[in-house]
Every structure is written in C-alpha cells, then in structure tokens.
C-alpha cells in the first residue's frame, strides 16, 4: 500500500538568496492567478490542465522569469483550484473565484534537488542552495522517520514563508506492507462512524465523545484578547496579535493531534477497517453556529486522522451527510421532526419506533451505516460489513450483534458524554 507523508523543514538561506526566493514566489503567484483569470473567462470554466497549458504557457513565460517547470507547477495549482470550485458548484454549494496570495511556491524534482541536509531550488535567477535546520535526532522525529528513511522517496515540496522564515514542506511516499485479516475474511469490513460538531467535536459510533469545550473556550478568549489589542492600534499591539495567534494555533493543533491519536487508537482496538467521516465540503454552511475556525479544525482533524490511520492500515473515507441527523439509526425512519430544533442540539426521538439516543451518537451510527451501504452496493457481493458500536456491531439491515463476550444483548440506547467509553475530552 502506498503511503504519503509531508515533513516541514526550516531553511537557512543567505539574504541575497532570500531575496531571490521572494521574487520567485511573487512571480509564481502572479502566474497562478493569471491562469485562474484565463480559466474563469466565459460561462463555462476551463478545468483541463492540457488546455490551460496550451492557452497560457507562452504568455506566462513571456511575462515572468520562471523556468518552464515552475510555470507548469503554477498552472497545476491554478487548475486544481478551479476544479475544486466547479466540484463544489456541482454539489450545490457556493464557491468564489480562487485567488492566491499566501507566500507559497511548488517545487518538484525537475526544479529542485532534495538531499539529506540541504536542497537546491530554482529561482528567477538560477538555483540557490538552502540548508536544512534540523532538530536534535536523539529522539525519533518526522525527519528521521520519513525524510531520512530510504524506504521513503521525496516526490515534491512546497515552499512557505511565514514569521520571517522559509520552510520547505517536503512530500514523501513509500510502499508499506500492512498486516491484514486472514485471506478468508478479506471481504469483511468494520466501519467506525464519526460525527463532527461544535459542542461535541467528535462523537464515534462506539459511543465515545470528544468534547469541543476546550477549543471553543480558547477561541473565545483569543477573540477577546485580539479585540482588546486591536483597539490600541499600535505596532506593538499588532505584533502581539500575530504572536498570540501563532501560539494559539499551535495549541489548537496539539489538541487535534491528541484527539486524532485517540480516535485512531479506538479504531484499532475495535478492529475497524474504515473510519467514516461526513463530507467536509460546505460543512460550515450546513452546521448552525459554526465559524470559520470550526471548518479549519475539522479539516485539520481529518488530515491528522488520515495519516495516522494510514500507518496502521485503516482507510479514512468521507460520505454524504444528507439526512444523517434526521434518520433513525435503529429502524431507518427518516423525518425532520425526529430532530426537533427547539429541544436542544442533542435531542433525537424517532417518531416511528421511539428510539431516543443522543443526537450526535445517532448521526455517527448513520454515517457508518451510509458508508457500509455504499460499500455493499459497489462490491455487489453482499460481503459482511458492520458499523462498530460500543459493545457489538450493527449491520446494514439494522441487526445488532453483541460482542463475543456476550455482554449487552442489545445496543446501548443513549450514551451521553459522561457515560462515554474512556476518551471524553472535557473543558
């Protein structure tokens, strides 16, 4: 199985080379935005990379000092962004014209050479050598695990400039063998359903709750502090805002790493083959009270889970969230009044069978069920697939099978955050 890893590496460059990198980034962003402008003309947006290459390559080469491969990378970046917008439109979601402003630049092996302690990077005036600033290797780091591992091949990198420093996000890949179930059970699949939210950041189909209380508290405190500093209007206050923002982002990311680690560990504990999330596209639009911050947190959490799960041979998928909050995971009856908005966000009661679990737990099971239905439909062979619950499994027909030790003859009806199995993260 092919796995990919990205390792951020701080660079040490001379002042003159830094100036060249800044100039190269400026022209790279201009090129990418030029291609977007061209793709955006007319009623139908151009998404074909080959077509955009034919129609913009000569103009970009004439207007910039970028070498050919950097021009192609800028074209690819623009085309990918336009394709993403068109995909959102097809799903009925709003998305505006892409615009690149963040100081980044994409390199591949045609315009950069990656070594153990340095890289040579193409600029608008030849190549420069950038030394890596590496951490202490007395403990295992992503650098020793991936960058210096001969099993991992460097494929490309993205240059970032932030906080006065250059960083190279080096992308690597390797073919890794995972231990899997025996041949006779090759078609078996157990799904770990995951619901995302604001008060409860993550609720799993096992009944485990991870609270979003800490993240929400930290965000509110940061907003108060930022507003206070902005009122001062001084340069020192502006620099403090940036410094505090960087510190808090690191704090958030550490928290999300912890949750993702525990979520993957639980999937391993319950022998799950798949972790199923709801589709993140447009999640902020369909989730009441969600902020831009929450959409960022959901994406980061998904990314962390994805690469951690990959290491242990578990796939991570996204499914359509349609009706997962209104559908009864016990009998399948779907109605908007199953989830009355006036009774609080955690209220759910099926009008058909009376099943009344925590609403987020019900949604997590439905996300798992939706994935296993799609898996059975695509395979067409009726392979045994189940959603993992806290004590047993639930199949596509709604049949519950208790754990092998025989505990709990029926699925747990209504777990709450206080009853959750072990990993509830509270404020």
Tab-separated table of C-alpha atoms in Angstrom:
chain	number	residue	atom	x	y	z
A	1	UNK	CA	0.000	0.000	0.000
A	2	UNK	CA	1.364	3.431	-0.907
A	3	UNK	CA	1.509	5.950	1.925
A	4	UNK	CA	2.445	9.634	1.752
A	5	UNK	CA	3.984	11.916	4.378
A	6	UNK	CA	4.790	15.632	4.437
A	7	UNK	CA	7.721	16.814	6.562
A	8	UNK	CA	8.149	20.566	7.264
A	9	UNK	CA	11.801	21.630	7.268
A	10	UNK	CA	13.061	25.083	8.212
A	11	UNK	CA	15.578	26.538	5.750
A	12	UNK	CA	18.727	28.566	6.310
A	13	UNK	CA	19.419	30.849	3.347
A	14	UNK	CA	21.565	33.945	2.796
A	15	UNK	CA	19.959	37.373	2.497
A	16	UNK	CA	20.615	37.510	-1.248
A	17	UNK	CA	19.122	34.041	-1.784
A	18	UNK	CA	16.128	35.017	0.350
A	19	UNK	CA	15.529	37.968	-1.954
A	20	UNK	CA	15.552	35.606	-4.946
A	21	UNK	CA	13.051	33.291	-3.277
A	22	UNK	CA	10.749	36.224	-2.525
A	23	UNK	CA	10.916	37.349	-6.168
A	24	UNK	CA	10.250	33.799	-7.357
A	25	UNK	CA	7.230	33.440	-5.078
A	26	UNK	CA	5.829	36.758	-6.325
A	27	UNK	CA	6.092	35.698	-9.961
A	28	UNK	CA	4.797	32.186	-9.209
A	29	UNK	CA	1.658	33.624	-7.571
A	30	UNK	CA	1.196	36.023	-10.472
A	31	UNK	CA	1.396	33.082	-12.883
A	32	UNK	CA	-1.117	31.001	-10.928
A	33	UNK	CA	-3.572	33.906	-10.714
A	34	UNK	CA	-3.124	34.623	-14.431
A	35	UNK	CA	-4.107	31.034	-15.251
A	36	UNK	CA	-7.152	31.288	-12.944
A	37	UNK	CA	-8.225	34.509	-14.692
A	38	UNK	CA	-7.951	32.790	-18.060
A	39	UNK	CA	-9.862	29.708	-16.839
A	40	UNK	CA	-12.603	31.950	-15.445
A	41	UNK	CA	-13.499	33.589	-18.743
A	42	UNK	CA	-16.889	32.834	-20.227
A	43	UNK	CA	-19.857	30.920	-18.902
A	44	UNK	CA	-18.006	27.609	-18.674
A	45	UNK	CA	-14.815	27.466	-16.637
A	46	UNK	CA	-11.776	25.756	-18.116
A	47	UNK	CA	-10.542	22.927	-15.898
A	48	UNK	CA	-8.387	20.939	-18.334
A	49	UNK	CA	-4.702	21.242	-17.460
A	50	UNK	CA	-3.700	20.404	-21.013
A	51	UNK	CA	-5.952	23.123	-22.413
A	52	UNK	CA	-4.758	25.695	-19.892
A	53	UNK	CA	-1.172	24.758	-20.691
A	54	UNK	CA	-1.718	25.395	-24.411
A	55	UNK	CA	-3.520	28.686	-23.835
A	56	UNK	CA	-1.401	30.286	-21.092
A	57	UNK	CA	2.113	28.828	-21.186
A	58	UNK	CA	3.620	31.202	-23.750
A	59	UNK	CA	2.098	34.274	-22.070
A	60	UNK	CA	3.400	33.322	-18.632
A	61	UNK	CA	6.872	32.554	-19.964
A	62	UNK	CA	6.939	35.920	-21.693
A	63	UNK	CA	5.765	37.874	-18.633
A	64	UNK	CA	7.851	36.137	-15.957
A	65	UNK	CA	11.367	34.869	-15.356
A	66	UNK	CA	10.102	31.489	-14.170
A	67	UNK	CA	11.671	28.408	-15.695
A	68	UNK	CA	9.395	26.026	-17.604
A	69	UNK	CA	8.743	23.556	-14.770
A	70	UNK	CA	7.737	26.287	-12.322
A	71	UNK	CA	5.324	27.638	-14.933
A	72	UNK	CA	3.762	24.181	-15.196
A	73	UNK	CA	3.515	23.889	-11.412
A	74	UNK	CA	1.744	27.257	-11.250
A	75	UNK	CA	-0.642	26.040	-13.961
A	76	UNK	CA	-1.353	22.857	-11.976
A	77	UNK	CA	-2.026	24.821	-8.796
A	78	UNK	CA	-4.488	27.065	-10.631
A	79	UNK	CA	-6.216	24.198	-12.429
A	80	UNK	CA	-6.652	22.226	-9.195
A	81	UNK	CA	-8.241	25.255	-7.521
A	82	UNK	CA	-10.688	25.826	-10.389
A	83	UNK	CA	-11.587	22.122	-10.455
A	84	UNK	CA	-12.327	22.277	-6.726
A	85	UNK	CA	-14.670	25.239	-7.225
A	86	UNK	CA	-16.539	23.534	-10.056
A	87	UNK	CA	-16.900	20.385	-7.921
A	88	UNK	CA	-18.495	22.456	-5.143
A	89	UNK	CA	-20.891	24.036	-7.634
A	90	UNK	CA	-21.989	20.587	-8.794
A	91	UNK	CA	-22.844	19.765	-5.182
A	92	UNK	CA	-24.979	22.901	-4.933
A	93	UNK	CA	-22.503	24.803	-2.731
A	94	UNK	CA	-21.232	28.351	-3.163
A	95	UNK	CA	-17.593	28.956	-4.056
A	96	UNK	CA	-15.957	32.052	-5.464
A	97	UNK	CA	-13.121	32.606	-7.872
A	98	UNK	CA	-9.784	31.352	-6.438
A	99	UNK	CA	-7.160	33.964	-5.622
A	100	UNK	CA	-3.625	33.141	-4.480
A	101	UNK	CA	-1.908	35.475	-2.051
A	102	UNK	CA	-0.240	33.301	0.615
A	103	UNK	CA	3.542	33.222	0.001
A	104	UNK	CA	3.949	29.667	-1.268
A	105	UNK	CA	5.707	28.040	-4.207
A	106	UNK	CA	5.501	24.458	-5.521
A	107	UNK	CA	8.647	22.520	-6.423
A	108	UNK	CA	9.046	19.090	-7.958
A	109	UNK	CA	12.150	17.044	-8.770
A	110	UNK	CA	12.509	18.812	-12.126
A	111	UNK	CA	13.113	22.196	-10.495
A	112	UNK	CA	14.617	21.187	-7.144
A	113	UNK	CA	17.078	18.648	-5.787
A	114	UNK	CA	16.470	17.212	-2.320
A	115	UNK	CA	19.379	15.974	-0.207
A	116	UNK	CA	19.766	14.817	3.398
A	117	UNK	CA	20.888	18.198	4.715
A	118	UNK	CA	20.008	20.713	2.002
A	119	UNK	CA	18.003	21.366	-1.154
A	120	UNK	CA	18.817	23.247	-4.325
A	121	UNK	CA	15.863	25.323	-5.522
A	122	UNK	CA	15.172	27.025	-8.840
A	123	UNK	CA	14.597	30.777	-8.696
A	124	UNK	CA	14.094	33.571	-11.201
A	125	UNK	CA	17.907	33.795	-11.425
A	126	UNK	CA	19.304	30.274	-11.344
A	127	UNK	CA	19.409	27.849	-8.438
A	128	UNK	CA	20.201	28.558	-4.793
A	129	UNK	CA	21.276	26.174	-2.020
A	130	UNK	CA	19.111	26.111	1.092
A	131	UNK	CA	20.482	24.333	4.162
A	132	UNK	CA	18.069	22.395	6.368
A	133	UNK	CA	17.717	23.458	10.007
A	134	UNK	CA	17.217	20.020	11.561
A	135	UNK	CA	16.083	19.088	15.092
A	136	UNK	CA	18.032	17.056	17.604
A	137	UNK	CA	17.944	13.462	16.372
A	138	UNK	CA	18.277	11.886	19.842
A	139	UNK	CA	14.553	11.092	19.597
A	140	UNK	CA	12.518	9.937	16.613
A	141	UNK	CA	11.165	12.828	14.561
A	142	UNK	CA	9.281	13.041	11.250
A	143	UNK	CA	12.652	13.806	9.676
A	144	UNK	CA	14.246	10.563	10.838
A	145	UNK	CA	11.066	8.575	10.238
A	146	UNK	CA	10.418	9.776	6.681
A	147	UNK	CA	12.933	12.261	5.296
A	148	UNK	CA	15.983	10.148	6.115
A	149	UNK	CA	14.318	6.763	5.651
A	150	UNK	CA	15.499	5.114	2.437
A	151	UNK	CA	12.076	3.482	2.055
A	152	UNK	CA	10.510	6.931	1.577
A	153	UNK	CA	11.045	8.714	-1.736
A	154	UNK	CA	10.868	12.509	-1.921
A	155	UNK	CA	8.389	13.448	-4.639
A	156	UNK	CA	7.908	17.216	-4.350
A	157	UNK	CA	7.813	20.103	-1.898
A	158	UNK	CA	6.019	23.357	-1.223
A	159	UNK	CA	7.956	26.414	-0.103
A	160	UNK	CA	6.288	28.548	2.586
A	161	UNK	CA	7.315	31.898	4.035
A	162	UNK	CA	5.934	32.710	7.473
A	163	UNK	CA	7.089	34.588	10.560
A	164	UNK	CA	10.182	35.813	8.742
A	165	UNK	CA	11.426	32.306	7.877
A	166	UNK	CA	11.314	29.937	4.887
A	167	UNK	CA	10.018	26.408	5.348
A	168	UNK	CA	10.053	23.577	2.849
A	169	UNK	CA	7.161	21.133	3.246
A	170	UNK	CA	8.767	18.025	1.746
A	171	UNK	CA	6.389	15.373	0.419
A	172	UNK	CA	7.486	11.738	0.572
A	173	UNK	CA	5.923	8.403	-0.325
A	174	UNK	CA	6.643	4.716	0.267
A	175	UNK	CA	5.139	1.304	-0.383
A	176	UNK	CA	4.320	-0.180	3.026
A	177	UNK	CA	3.116	-3.683	3.796
A	178	UNK	CA	0.410	-3.905	6.453
A	179	UNK	CA	-0.759	-6.915	8.377
A	180	UNK	CA	-4.365	-7.566	7.451
A	181	UNK	CA	-7.042	-10.064	8.282
A	182	UNK	CA	-6.650	-13.627	7.029
A	183	UNK	CA	-7.497	-14.471	3.448
A	184	UNK	CA	-10.871	-15.976	4.371
A	185	UNK	CA	-12.036	-12.692	5.881
A	186	UNK	CA	-10.640	-10.449	3.168
A	187	UNK	CA	-14.090	-9.163	2.264
A	188	UNK	CA	-15.078	-8.344	5.852
A	189	UNK	CA	-15.171	-4.672	6.775
A	190	UNK	CA	-15.952	-2.919	10.039
A	191	UNK	CA	-16.692	0.806	9.930
A	192	UNK	CA	-16.022	3.358	12.652
A	193	UNK	CA	-18.601	6.139	12.103
A	194	UNK	CA	-17.629	9.702	13.111
A	195	UNK	CA	-19.892	12.731	13.585
A	196	UNK	CA	-18.375	16.221	13.900
A	197	UNK	CA	-19.855	19.116	15.838
A	198	UNK	CA	-19.251	22.238	17.876
A	199	UNK	CA	-20.161	21.310	21.456
A	200	UNK	CA	-19.051	17.732	20.856
A	201	UNK	CA	-16.096	17.950	18.498
A	202	UNK	CA	-16.213	14.232	17.706
A	203	UNK	CA	-18.747	11.531	18.519
A	204	UNK	CA	-17.948	7.994	17.367
A	205	UNK	CA	-20.356	5.165	16.610
A	206	UNK	CA	-18.800	3.368	19.600
A	207	UNK	CA	-20.412	5.959	21.886
A	208	UNK	CA	-17.188	7.797	22.661
A	209	UNK	CA	-17.463	11.594	22.917
A	210	UNK	CA	-14.649	14.109	22.486
A	211	UNK	CA	-15.809	17.489	23.760
A	212	UNK	CA	-15.134	20.687	21.831
A	213	UNK	CA	-15.290	22.719	25.050
A	214	UNK	CA	-11.584	23.453	25.259
A	215	UNK	CA	-11.311	24.575	21.640
A	216	UNK	CA	-14.369	26.816	21.933
A	217	UNK	CA	-13.145	28.317	25.203
A	218	UNK	CA	-9.678	29.025	23.782
A	219	UNK	CA	-11.186	30.581	20.651
A	220	UNK	CA	-13.457	32.894	22.654
A	221	UNK	CA	-10.577	34.006	24.879
A	222	UNK	CA	-8.376	34.654	21.832
A	223	UNK	CA	-11.105	36.756	20.186
A	224	UNK	CA	-11.468	38.857	23.346
A	225	UNK	CA	-7.731	39.422	23.564
A	226	UNK	CA	-7.441	40.227	19.861
A	227	UNK	CA	-10.268	42.770	20.087
A	228	UNK	CA	-8.595	44.434	23.070
A	229	UNK	CA	-5.253	44.662	21.272
A	230	UNK	CA	-6.838	45.947	18.055
A	231	UNK	CA	-8.335	48.867	19.955
A	232	UNK	CA	-4.833	50.039	20.849
A	233	UNK	CA	-3.864	50.279	17.189
A	234	UNK	CA	-0.107	50.297	17.882
A	235	UNK	CA	2.591	48.396	16.054
A	236	UNK	CA	3.452	46.551	19.262
A	237	UNK	CA	-0.165	45.507	19.658
A	238	UNK	CA	-0.253	44.251	16.053
A	239	UNK	CA	2.902	42.187	16.616
A	240	UNK	CA	1.418	40.798	19.822
A	241	UNK	CA	-1.734	39.756	17.946
A	242	UNK	CA	0.392	37.826	15.441
A	243	UNK	CA	2.462	36.207	18.191
A	244	UNK	CA	-0.577	35.176	20.222
A	245	UNK	CA	-2.278	33.855	17.082
A	246	UNK	CA	0.703	31.612	16.291
A	247	UNK	CA	0.818	30.317	19.854
A	248	UNK	CA	-2.895	29.552	19.918
A	249	UNK	CA	-2.817	27.837	16.523
A	250	UNK	CA	-0.107	25.540	17.852
A	251	UNK	CA	-2.221	24.882	20.921
A	252	UNK	CA	-5.260	24.002	18.807
A	253	UNK	CA	-3.213	21.739	16.564
A	254	UNK	CA	-1.743	19.857	19.538
A	255	UNK	CA	-5.257	19.274	20.876
A	256	UNK	CA	-6.442	17.996	17.489
A	257	UNK	CA	-3.417	15.691	17.268
A	258	UNK	CA	-4.379	14.210	20.637
A	259	UNK	CA	-7.990	13.621	19.601
A	260	UNK	CA	-6.955	12.095	16.260
A	261	UNK	CA	-4.493	9.767	18.012
A	262	UNK	CA	-7.177	8.532	20.413
A	263	UNK	CA	-9.742	8.157	17.610
A	264	UNK	CA	-7.385	6.019	15.526
A	265	UNK	CA	-6.361	4.007	18.609
A	266	UNK	CA	-10.023	3.224	19.256
A	267	UNK	CA	-10.492	2.118	15.647
A	268	UNK	CA	-7.516	-0.230	16.059
A	269	UNK	CA	-8.867	-1.528	19.379
A	270	UNK	CA	-12.197	-2.421	17.746
A	271	UNK	CA	-10.571	-3.952	14.630
A	272	UNK	CA	-12.085	-1.370	12.274
A	273	UNK	CA	-11.059	-1.301	8.617
A	274	UNK	CA	-12.565	2.103	7.797
A	275	UNK	CA	-13.084	5.385	9.649
A	276	UNK	CA	-16.013	7.200	8.015
A	277	UNK	CA	-16.404	10.986	8.321
A	278	UNK	CA	-19.142	13.150	6.901
A	279	UNK	CA	-18.073	15.053	3.784
A	280	UNK	CA	-16.277	18.212	4.886
A	281	UNK	CA	-17.159	20.237	1.801
A	282	UNK	CA	-19.522	23.023	2.838
A	283	UNK	CA	-19.688	21.810	6.445
A	284	UNK	CA	-19.675	25.359	7.812
A	285	UNK	CA	-22.723	26.283	5.718
A	286	UNK	CA	-24.857	23.401	6.956
A	287	UNK	CA	-23.818	23.456	10.628
A	288	UNK	CA	-25.600	26.057	12.808
A	289	UNK	CA	-23.286	28.404	14.735
A	290	UNK	CA	-20.153	27.081	13.013
A	291	UNK	CA	-17.359	29.588	12.490
A	292	UNK	CA	-14.514	29.645	10.005
A	293	UNK	CA	-12.406	28.374	12.892
A	294	UNK	CA	-14.514	25.211	13.212
A	295	UNK	CA	-14.225	24.404	9.498
A	296	UNK	CA	-10.435	24.740	9.843
A	297	UNK	CA	-10.438	22.483	12.931
A	298	UNK	CA	-12.494	19.789	11.179
A	299	UNK	CA	-10.138	19.778	8.190
A	300	UNK	CA	-7.049	19.598	10.398
A	301	UNK	CA	-8.563	16.780	12.453
A	302	UNK	CA	-9.409	14.836	9.297
A	303	UNK	CA	-5.848	15.290	7.986
A	304	UNK	CA	-4.360	14.084	11.265
A	305	UNK	CA	-6.653	11.055	11.388
A	306	UNK	CA	-5.986	10.255	7.738
A	307	UNK	CA	-2.223	9.937	8.003
A	308	UNK	CA	-2.271	8.250	11.432
A	309	UNK	CA	-4.816	5.687	10.203
A	310	UNK	CA	-2.821	5.063	7.050
A	311	UNK	CA	0.150	3.890	9.102
A	312	UNK	CA	-1.924	1.133	10.733
A	313	UNK	CA	-3.678	0.080	7.535
A	314	UNK	CA	-7.063	1.736	8.166
A	315	UNK	CA	-8.649	3.751	5.370
A	316	UNK	CA	-10.413	7.058	6.024
A	317	UNK	CA	-13.414	7.951	3.885
A	318	UNK	CA	-15.986	10.741	3.597
A	319	UNK	CA	-19.689	10.146	2.967
A	320	UNK	CA	-22.593	12.433	2.197
A	321	UNK	CA	-24.093	13.806	5.433
A	322	UNK	CA	-27.589	14.084	3.924
A	323	UNK	CA	-30.281	13.105	6.451
A	324	UNK	CA	-27.804	11.549	8.916
A	325	UNK	CA	-29.188	13.812	11.645
A	326	UNK	CA	-32.851	13.045	10.787
A	327	UNK	CA	-32.634	9.297	10.161
A	328	UNK	CA	-33.229	6.790	12.945
A	329	UNK	CA	-30.208	4.507	13.093
A	330	UNK	CA	-32.360	1.760	14.656
A	331	UNK	CA	-35.364	1.476	12.316
A	332	UNK	CA	-34.327	3.694	9.394
A	333	UNK	CA	-37.325	6.049	9.587
A	334	UNK	CA	-36.292	9.500	8.327
A	335	UNK	CA	-38.164	12.681	9.206
A	336	UNK	CA	-37.104	16.224	10.071
A	337	UNK	CA	-39.234	16.103	13.232
A	338	UNK	CA	-37.108	13.247	14.552
A	339	UNK	CA	-34.647	16.013	15.372
A	340	UNK	CA	-36.680	18.894	16.903
A	341	UNK	CA	-34.593	22.043	16.862
A	342	UNK	CA	-36.481	23.613	19.751
A	343	UNK	CA	-35.482	20.914	22.245
A	344	UNK	CA	-31.730	21.422	22.102
A	345	UNK	CA	-28.954	20.221	19.846
A	346	UNK	CA	-28.596	16.780	21.480
A	347	UNK	CA	-32.296	15.836	21.228
A	348	UNK	CA	-33.425	12.979	18.970
A	349	UNK	CA	-36.539	10.843	19.160
A	350	UNK	CA	-37.773	8.629	16.338
A	351	UNK	CA	-41.444	9.250	15.545
A	352	UNK	CA	-41.749	5.676	14.283
A	353	UNK	CA	-40.112	3.450	16.911
A	354	UNK	CA	-39.464	5.863	19.782
A	355	UNK	CA	-35.677	5.307	19.780
A	356	UNK	CA	-34.155	8.245	21.702
A	357	UNK	CA	-30.328	8.284	21.691
A	358	UNK	CA	-28.039	11.289	21.903
A	359	UNK	CA	-28.464	13.035	18.532
A	360	UNK	CA	-24.736	13.112	17.736
A	361	UNK	CA	-24.370	9.415	18.567
A	362	UNK	CA	-27.297	8.611	16.282
A	363	UNK	CA	-25.661	10.640	13.488
A	364	UNK	CA	-22.311	8.868	13.969
A	365	UNK	CA	-24.001	5.482	13.529
A	366	UNK	CA	-25.819	6.754	10.429
A	367	UNK	CA	-22.533	7.942	8.901
A	368	UNK	CA	-21.096	4.470	9.427
A	369	UNK	CA	-24.231	2.857	8.012
A	370	UNK	CA	-24.158	5.129	4.959
A	371	UNK	CA	-20.588	4.091	4.218
A	372	UNK	CA	-21.292	0.380	4.557
A	373	UNK	CA	-24.324	0.691	2.256
A	374	UNK	CA	-22.148	2.288	-0.403
A	375	UNK	CA	-19.518	-0.402	0.136
A	376	UNK	CA	-22.040	-3.200	-0.333
A	377	UNK	CA	-23.520	-1.531	-3.403
A	378	UNK	CA	-20.123	-1.044	-5.019
A	379	UNK	CA	-18.920	-4.579	-4.240
A	380	UNK	CA	-22.210	-6.181	-5.252
A	381	UNK	CA	-21.309	-9.409	-3.448
A	382	UNK	CA	-23.029	-8.957	-0.108
A	383	UNK	CA	-19.798	-9.016	1.880
A	384	UNK	CA	-20.263	-8.807	5.667
A	385	UNK	CA	-19.835	-5.176	6.676
A	386	UNK	CA	-20.705	-3.697	10.056
A	387	UNK	CA	-20.720	-0.448	11.984
A	388	UNK	CA	-18.777	-0.735	15.202
A	389	UNK	CA	-20.807	0.134	18.307
A	390	UNK	CA	-19.666	0.363	21.892
A	391	UNK	CA	-20.494	-3.311	22.552
A	392	UNK	CA	-21.025	-5.172	19.314
A	393	UNK	CA	-21.785	-4.309	15.693
A	394	UNK	CA	-24.710	-3.099	13.602
A	395	UNK	CA	-25.207	-4.248	10.025
A	396	UNK	CA	-26.941	-2.608	7.083
A	397	UNK	CA	-30.251	-4.324	7.899
A	398	UNK	CA	-30.279	-2.881	11.406
A	399	UNK	CA	-29.403	-6.237	13.014
A	400	UNK	CA	-27.317	-5.959	16.181
A	401	UNK	CA	-24.650	-8.497	17.084
A	402	UNK	CA	-23.246	-8.291	20.624
A	403	UNK	CA	-19.566	-8.559	21.404
A	404	UNK	CA	-18.114	-12.051	21.593
A	405	UNK	CA	-18.119	-12.000	25.401
A	406	UNK	CA	-21.916	-11.808	25.308
A	407	UNK	CA	-22.219	-8.574	27.255
A	408	UNK	CA	-25.209	-6.386	26.476
A	409	UNK	CA	-27.786	-8.286	24.473
A	410	UNK	CA	-28.961	-5.074	22.838
A	411	UNK	CA	-27.167	-1.963	21.616
A	412	UNK	CA	-26.655	0.804	24.103
A	413	UNK	CA	-29.632	3.083	23.635
A	414	UNK	CA	-28.476	6.506	24.665
A	415	UNK	CA	-24.849	7.119	25.656
A	416	UNK	CA	-24.051	10.561	26.970
A	417	UNK	CA	-20.715	12.378	27.140
A	418	UNK	CA	-20.459	11.474	30.833
A	419	UNK	CA	-21.001	7.774	30.034
A	420	UNK	CA	-18.654	7.673	27.050
A	421	UNK	CA	-16.069	4.906	26.799
A	422	UNK	CA	-12.970	6.466	28.145
A	423	UNK	CA	-11.780	9.271	25.895
A	424	UNK	CA	-14.139	12.154	26.597
A	425	UNK	CA	-12.107	15.359	26.406
A	426	UNK	CA	-13.735	17.975	28.610
A	427	UNK	CA	-13.069	21.594	29.362
